[in-house]
Coordinates of C-alpha atoms and ligand atoms in Angstrom, one line a residue:
M25 CA 0.0 0.0 0.0
E26 CA 1.3 3.4 -0.9
E27 CA 2.2 5.5 2.2
Q28 CA 0.3 8.7 2.5
M29 CA 2.1 12.0 2.6
S30 CA 2.1 13.4 6.1
S31 CA 0.1 16.4 4.9
D32 CA -2.8 14.0 4.3
C33 CA -2.5 12.5 7.8
F34 CA -4.5 14.2 10.5
H35 CA -6.3 13.1 13.7
E36 CA -9.7 14.6 13.6
V37 CA -10.8 16.1 16.9
S38 CA -14.0 17.8 18.0
F39 CA -14.8 19.8 21.1
I40 CA -17.2 22.4 22.5
D41 CA -15.7 25.8 22.4
K42 CA -16.2 28.5 25.1
H43 CA -19.3 29.8 23.2
G44 CA -20.9 26.4 23.4
Q45 CA -20.3 25.7 19.7
L46 CA -19.2 22.3 18.4
R47 CA -15.8 22.7 16.7
C48 CA -13.9 20.3 14.6
S49 CA -10.2 20.5 14.0
K50 CA -7.4 18.6 12.4
V51 CA -4.3 17.8 14.3
P52 CA -1.0 16.5 12.7
V53 CA -0.1 12.9 13.4
V54 CA 3.3 13.4 15.1
Q55 CA 4.5 9.9 14.0
E56 CA 4.1 10.9 10.4
L57 CA 6.0 14.2 11.0
A58 CA 8.8 12.3 12.7
R59 CA 8.9 9.8 9.8
Q60 CA 9.9 12.7 7.6
G61 CA 12.8 13.5 9.8
L62 CA 11.8 17.1 10.5
Q63 CA 14.5 19.4 11.9
N64 CA 11.9 22.1 12.9
L65 CA 8.4 22.1 14.2
P66 CA 5.9 22.1 11.5
D67 CA 3.4 24.1 13.5
N68 CA 3.4 26.6 16.3
R69 CA 0.5 24.8 17.9
F70 CA 3.0 22.4 19.5
L71 CA 4.9 25.2 21.3
L72 CA 4.2 26.0 24.9
K73 CA 2.9 29.5 25.2
P74 CA 4.1 31.9 27.9
D75 CA 1.2 31.3 30.3
H76 CA 1.6 27.6 29.9
Q77 CA 5.4 27.9 30.4
Q78 CA 4.7 29.6 33.7
H79 CA 2.3 26.9 34.8
H80 CA 4.3 24.1 33.5
H81 CA 7.4 25.3 35.2
L82 CA 9.8 25.1 32.4
P83 CA 12.5 24.2 31.6
I84 CA 11.5 20.7 30.5
I85 CA 14.9 19.2 30.4
V86 CA 16.9 19.5 33.6
P87 CA 19.1 16.4 33.8
S88 CA 20.3 17.2 37.3
Q89 CA 16.9 16.8 38.9
E90 CA 16.4 13.1 38.6
V91 CA 14.6 10.9 41.0
H92 CA 15.3 7.3 41.9
L93 CA 11.9 5.9 42.7
P94 CA 11.7 3.3 45.5
V95 CA 11.9 -0.3 44.1
I96 CA 9.4 -2.6 45.7
N97 CA 10.0 -6.3 45.7
M98 CA 6.5 -7.8 45.3
A99 CA 7.6 -11.2 46.5
N100 CA 7.8 -9.7 49.9
L101 CA 4.4 -8.2 49.9
L102 CA 2.2 -11.4 49.7
D103 CA -0.4 -11.9 52.4
P104 CA 1.6 -13.1 55.5
N105 CA -1.5 -14.9 56.8
H106 CA -2.1 -16.9 53.6
P107 CA -2.4 -20.6 54.6
D108 CA 0.2 -21.6 51.9
L109 CA 2.7 -19.2 53.2
D110 CA 4.8 -20.4 56.2
Q111 CA 6.9 -17.3 57.0
D112 CA 9.9 -17.5 59.1
Q113 CA 11.2 -14.5 61.1
D114 CA 13.4 -13.2 58.3
Q115 CA 10.5 -13.2 55.9
T116 CA 8.3 -11.5 58.4
R117 CA 10.9 -8.8 58.8
A118 CA 11.4 -8.5 55.0
H119 CA 7.6 -8.1 54.7
Q120 CA 7.5 -5.3 57.2
E121 CA 10.4 -3.5 55.6
E122 CA 8.9 -3.8 52.2
L123 CA 5.6 -2.3 53.5
E124 CA 7.5 0.6 55.1
R125 CA 9.3 1.2 51.8
L126 CA 6.0 1.1 49.9
A127 CA 4.4 3.5 52.4
R128 CA 7.3 6.0 52.2
G129 CA 7.4 5.8 48.3
V130 CA 3.7 6.4 48.0
K131 CA 3.7 9.3 50.5
E132 CA 6.8 11.0 49.0
W133 CA 6.2 10.5 45.2
G134 CA 2.9 8.7 44.6
L135 CA 5.0 6.5 42.4
F136 CA 7.1 3.5 42.8
L137 CA 8.7 0.7 40.8
V138 CA 7.8 -3.0 41.2
V139 CA 10.0 -6.0 40.5
N140 CA 9.3 -9.7 41.0
H141 CA 5.7 -9.0 40.0
G142 CA 5.3 -12.5 38.5
I143 CA 4.5 -11.3 34.9
P144 CA 6.5 -13.7 32.7
S145 CA 9.1 -12.0 30.5
N146 CA 7.6 -13.5 27.4
V147 CA 4.3 -11.7 28.1
L148 CA 6.2 -8.4 28.2
T149 CA 8.2 -9.2 25.1
S150 CA 5.0 -10.1 23.2
L151 CA 3.4 -6.9 24.4
E152 CA 6.3 -4.9 23.1
E153 CA 6.1 -6.7 19.7
V154 CA 2.3 -6.1 19.1
V155 CA 2.6 -2.5 20.2
K156 CA 5.5 -1.8 17.9
G157 CA 3.7 -3.9 15.2
F158 CA 0.7 -1.6 15.4
F159 CA 2.7 1.6 15.3
N160 CA 4.8 0.3 12.4
L161 CA 1.7 0.2 10.2
S162 CA 1.1 3.2 7.9
F163 CA -1.4 5.8 9.2
H164 CA -4.0 4.6 6.8
E165 CA -3.6 1.0 8.0
K166 CA -3.8 2.0 11.6
K167 CA -7.0 3.9 11.0
A168 CA -8.4 0.9 9.1
S169 CA -7.2 -1.5 11.8
V170 CA -9.0 0.2 14.7
G171 CA -12.2 1.5 13.2
T172 CA -13.8 4.7 14.3
Y173 CA -15.5 5.8 17.5
S174 CA -18.3 8.3 17.9
N175 CA -18.8 9.0 21.6
N176 CA -15.3 10.0 22.4
I177 CA -15.7 11.3 25.9
D178 CA -12.6 9.6 27.3
N179 CA -10.4 9.6 24.3
M180 CA -10.9 5.9 23.3
G181 CA -9.5 4.6 20.0
Y182 CA -6.5 5.6 17.9
G183 CA -5.7 9.3 18.1
R184 CA -4.1 11.8 20.5
N185 CA -4.4 13.4 23.9
F186 CA -7.4 15.6 24.7
V187 CA -7.8 18.6 22.4
K188 CA -10.4 21.0 23.9
S189 CA -9.5 24.4 22.3
E190 CA -7.7 25.9 19.3
D191 CA -5.1 27.6 21.4
Q192 CA -4.1 24.7 23.6
P193 CA -0.5 23.6 23.1
L194 CA -0.5 20.2 21.3
D195 CA 1.4 17.3 22.8
W196 CA 4.0 15.3 20.9
I197 CA 2.1 12.0 21.1
D198 CA 0.0 9.5 19.2
R199 CA -2.1 7.1 21.3
L200 CA -4.2 4.0 21.2
T201 CA -6.8 3.5 24.0
M202 CA -9.0 0.4 24.6
R203 CA -11.3 -1.0 27.2
A204 CA -9.9 -4.4 28.3
A205 CA -12.3 -5.2 31.1
P206 CA -15.1 -6.0 31.6
K207 CA -14.4 -8.3 28.6
V208 CA -16.8 -8.1 25.7
V209 CA -17.1 -11.3 23.7
D210 CA -18.7 -9.9 20.6
D211 CA -16.5 -7.2 19.1
T212 CA -18.0 -7.0 15.7
D213 CA -19.7 -3.6 16.4
D214 CA -17.5 -0.5 16.2
D215 CA -19.6 1.4 18.5
D216 CA -21.4 -0.8 21.0
D217 CA -24.6 0.4 22.7
D218 CA -22.8 1.2 25.9
G219 CA -20.8 3.8 24.0
V220 CA -17.4 2.1 24.6
L221 CA -15.0 1.2 21.9
H222 CA -14.8 -2.6 21.8
V223 CA -13.0 -2.8 18.5
W224 CA -9.5 -3.9 19.0
P225 CA -6.8 -3.4 16.4
R226 CA -7.2 -6.1 13.8
Q227 CA -3.5 -5.8 13.1
P228 CA -1.2 -7.3 14.3
S229 CA -3.7 -10.2 14.4
N230 CA -2.6 -11.4 17.9
F231 CA -2.9 -7.8 19.4
R232 CA -6.0 -8.4 21.4
Q233 CA -4.9 -11.9 22.7
V234 CA -1.5 -10.6 23.8
M235 CA -3.0 -7.5 25.4
E236 CA -5.7 -9.4 27.3
K237 CA -3.1 -11.8 28.7
Y238 CA -1.1 -8.8 29.9
V239 CA -4.1 -7.2 31.4
D240 CA -5.0 -10.4 33.3
H241 CA -1.6 -10.2 35.0
A242 CA -2.0 -6.5 35.6
R243 CA -5.3 -7.2 37.4
R244 CA -3.6 -9.6 39.8
V245 CA -0.7 -7.2 40.4
C246 CA -3.2 -4.4 41.2
E247 CA -5.2 -6.6 43.6
E248 CA -2.0 -7.6 45.4
L249 CA -0.8 -4.0 45.6
L250 CA -4.1 -2.7 46.9
Q251 CA -3.9 -5.3 49.7
A252 CA -0.4 -4.3 50.6
L253 CA -1.2 -0.6 50.4
A254 CA -4.1 -1.1 52.8
E255 CA -1.8 -3.1 55.2
A256 CA 0.9 -0.4 54.9
V257 CA -1.6 2.1 56.5
S258 CA -2.8 -0.4 59.1
F259 CA -6.2 -1.1 57.4
E260 CA -7.5 -4.6 57.1
R261 CA -5.8 -6.0 53.9
H262 CA -9.0 -6.2 51.9
R263 CA -10.3 -2.7 52.8
F264 CA -9.5 -1.0 49.5
L265 CA -10.4 -4.1 47.4
R266 CA -13.9 -4.1 48.8
N267 CA -14.6 -1.0 46.7
F268 CA -13.8 -3.1 43.6
E269 CA -16.7 -5.6 44.0
P270 CA -18.0 -7.3 42.0
S271 CA -14.7 -7.9 40.5
E272 CA -16.3 -8.8 37.1
S273 CA -17.3 -5.1 36.9
V274 CA -13.9 -3.7 37.5
V275 CA -13.0 -1.4 34.6
M276 CA -9.5 -1.7 33.1
N277 CA -8.6 0.6 30.2
V278 CA -5.3 0.3 28.3
R279 CA -3.6 3.3 26.7
V280 CA -0.6 2.9 24.5
N281 CA 1.4 6.1 24.3
Y282 CA 3.9 6.7 21.4
Y283 CA 6.4 9.6 21.7
P284 CA 8.4 9.8 18.4
P285 CA 11.6 11.9 18.3
C286 CA 10.8 15.6 18.6
P287 CA 12.8 18.3 16.9
K288 CA 12.4 20.7 19.9
P289 CA 12.2 18.7 23.1
D290 CA 13.0 21.8 25.2
Q291 CA 9.8 23.6 24.0
V292 CA 7.3 20.8 23.5
L293 CA 5.8 18.3 25.9
G294 CA 5.1 14.7 25.0
L295 CA 2.2 14.7 27.5
T296 CA 0.7 17.6 29.3
P297 CA 0.7 17.7 33.1
H298 CA -2.1 15.6 34.7
S299 CA -3.0 13.3 37.4
D300 CA -4.6 9.9 36.5
A301 CA -8.3 9.5 37.3
S302 CA -7.8 5.8 38.1
A303 CA -7.3 4.0 41.4
L304 CA -4.0 2.6 40.3
T305 CA -2.0 2.9 37.0
L306 CA 0.6 0.4 35.9
L307 CA 3.1 1.5 33.3
V308 CA 5.7 -0.3 31.2
Q309 CA 7.9 1.4 28.7
F310 CA 10.2 0.5 25.8
G311 CA 11.8 2.0 22.8
S312 CA 15.2 3.6 22.2
S313 CA 14.6 6.0 25.2
N314 CA 13.7 4.7 28.6
Q315 CA 13.3 8.1 30.1
G316 CA 10.7 10.9 29.8
L317 CA 8.2 10.7 32.7
Q318 CA 8.5 13.6 35.1
V319 CA 6.8 14.2 38.4
F320 CA 6.0 17.5 40.2
K321 CA 7.0 17.9 43.8
D322 CA 8.1 20.9 46.0
K323 CA 7.3 23.3 43.1
Q324 CA 9.7 21.6 40.7
W325 CA 9.7 18.9 38.1
F326 CA 11.8 15.7 38.6
T327 CA 12.7 13.3 35.8
V328 CA 12.2 9.7 36.8
K329 CA 15.6 7.9 36.3
P330 CA 15.5 5.3 33.4
W331 CA 13.9 2.1 34.5
P332 CA 14.1 -1.3 32.8
T333 CA 11.4 -2.8 30.6
N334 CA 10.8 -5.7 33.0
A335 CA 9.9 -3.4 36.0
L336 CA 6.5 -1.9 36.3
L337 CA 6.0 1.7 37.3
V338 CA 3.0 2.2 39.5
N339 CA 1.2 5.4 40.2
V340 CA -1.6 6.3 42.5
G341 CA -4.7 7.8 40.8
D342 CA -7.3 10.2 42.0
L343 CA -9.8 7.5 43.0
L344 CA -7.3 6.0 45.5
E345 CA -6.5 9.4 46.8
I346 CA -10.2 9.8 47.6
M347 CA -10.5 6.3 49.2
S348 CA -7.4 6.8 51.3
N349 CA -8.6 10.3 52.5
G350 CA -5.5 11.8 50.9
R351 CA -3.0 9.5 52.6
K352 CA -2.1 8.3 49.1
P353 CA -2.1 11.5 46.9
S354 CA -2.1 11.1 43.1
P355 CA 1.0 12.6 41.6
W356 CA 0.9 15.4 39.1
H357 CA 3.0 14.2 36.2
R358 CA 4.0 14.9 32.5
V359 CA 6.2 13.5 29.8
A360 CA 9.2 15.0 28.0
T361 CA 10.3 14.0 24.6
H362 CA 13.7 13.3 23.1
K363 CA 15.4 14.8 20.1
D364 CA 16.4 11.6 18.4
K365 CA 14.9 8.8 20.4
E366 CA 11.4 7.3 20.5
R367 CA 9.5 5.9 23.5
F368 CA 6.5 3.8 24.0
S369 CA 4.6 3.4 27.2
V370 CA 1.6 1.1 28.0
A371 CA -0.6 2.3 30.8
V372 CA -3.2 0.1 32.4
F373 CA -5.8 2.0 34.4
Y374 CA -7.5 0.0 37.2
N375 CA -10.8 1.4 38.3
P376 CA -13.7 0.3 40.6
P377 CA -17.1 -0.6 39.0
P378 CA -18.7 2.6 37.6
Q379 CA -21.6 2.5 40.1
A380 CA -19.3 2.0 43.1
E381 CA -19.7 4.7 45.8
L382 CA -16.3 5.7 47.2
E383 CA -15.7 7.5 50.4
P384 CA -12.7 8.0 52.6
I385 CA -12.0 4.9 54.7
R386 CA -11.8 5.7 58.4
D387 CA -9.6 4.0 60.8
Q388 CA -11.5 2.6 63.7
G389 CA -11.4 5.1 66.5
S390 CA -9.6 7.6 64.2
V391 CA -10.0 11.3 64.9
D392 CA -8.8 12.2 61.4
L393 CA -10.7 14.9 59.5
I394 CA -12.5 13.6 56.5
N395 CA -11.3 15.6 53.5
Y396 CA -13.3 14.0 50.7
K397 CA -17.0 13.5 49.9
K398 CA -18.7 10.4 48.9
V399 CA -18.5 10.1 45.1
V400 CA -19.9 7.7 42.6
V401 CA -17.0 6.5 40.4
E402 CA -18.7 7.3 37.1
D403 CA -19.7 10.8 38.2
Y404 CA -16.1 11.5 39.1
L405 CA -14.8 10.1 35.8
Q406 CA -17.3 12.2 33.9
H407 CA -16.2 15.3 35.7
F408 CA -12.5 14.5 35.2
Y409 CA -12.9 14.0 31.4
K410 CA -15.0 17.1 31.1
V411 CA -12.5 19.5 32.7
S412 CA -9.3 17.8 31.5
P413 CA -6.7 19.1 30.7
T414 CA -6.3 21.5 33.5
K415 CA -3.3 23.7 34.3
E416 CA -3.1 22.5 37.9
K417 CA -4.4 19.5 39.8
Q418 CA -8.0 20.6 39.8
A419 CA -10.4 17.7 38.9
I420 CA -10.0 16.3 42.4
L421 CA -11.7 19.4 43.9
F422 CA -15.0 17.9 42.8
A423 CA -14.5 15.4 45.6
R424 CA -13.0 17.7 48.3
V425 CA -15.0 18.6 51.3
Ligands
LIG516 O1 4.3 7.7 29.2 C1 4.5 8.0 30.4 O2 5.5 7.9 31.0 C2 3.3 8.4 31.2 C3 1.9 8.2 30.5 C4 0.8 8.7 31.4 O3 1.0 9.5 32.3 C5 -0.6 8.4 31.0 O4 -0.8 7.7 30.0 O5 -1.5 8.8 31.8
LIG517 FE1 -0.7 9.6 33.6

């Protein structure tokens, strides 16, 4: 198939402008721009404007401010009371130390790395292969492979990050977002009646099978981490998980982010600052760059030190911040690009059932102030997508007392 010229390749976006009018706009496909080997930006729309620069706290590239995230050994986090586990004193001590490291990491950064997570390396290798296989297709093939999507409230499908206005700086990113759970057996309809995209990429042909296998593992990891996170703040181990019942209704979305080389990495962001709406997000990365994620703390941005493909990066989302009464705050994060390297990341967002009502969990006998209201998960998510992107961490105010 003949490759299209990049001038023919656009993501189509629509949004309601400040006068309440529906606007449609075309946004360049950055992968196609990078394929041409551009030395300059094609379009001023990618540049951060002065007021964004202020809010985003430039510069983007400050190699000295790097953060080593805590590395959590998941083998030490398993339930110590599990009948199959006969822990000796050393293991009990290792368990306690791991919990303390986890609690410190979450409090300090809202992010941590996980090793010994039990996801076989061939599952991660296959994930990398199908993701690269999809992005190696031409633009036209990618569009044909995924189908289209009408009710695009939460950016499902193949496209880009939220575009809500003509003057918003564009991120240097192409993305592919799917709902992986609850599983839908019949995926023949592009736009199912629940308004969710169920069409998986048809190419590579094993894309869905590989992704679903990875997501099954991701689910187990999230369940184990939520138990450990509860234990780390002296809650009963299943206290957070109870908000995820029935487990068949847990919602897991997968987002593949592709950041191609960018001619001006000091003036353009790969992904604009945000918190995740999820309860937990698991992230793996691969490509010629293994660096790009940045986190905001003490009024400055820190770049997360490169981490290996076989480790998972975990971040707390807004819904866990609410459940934990702010003990586990969701980090404000963004992504920088690289001049001649590309990076892929795969984010799995783990959420309670849409109808679940969340409210801060109280310690028995605790005199802590309650900082968050009761929210229904789907109401929070709707609000989050409506207001995103925001210049500061703002969506969570919806749930603040
Ligand atoms: O690519 C990354 O490192 C982060 C991606 C991210 O924050 C997201 O998809 O929400
Ligand atoms: Fe994120």
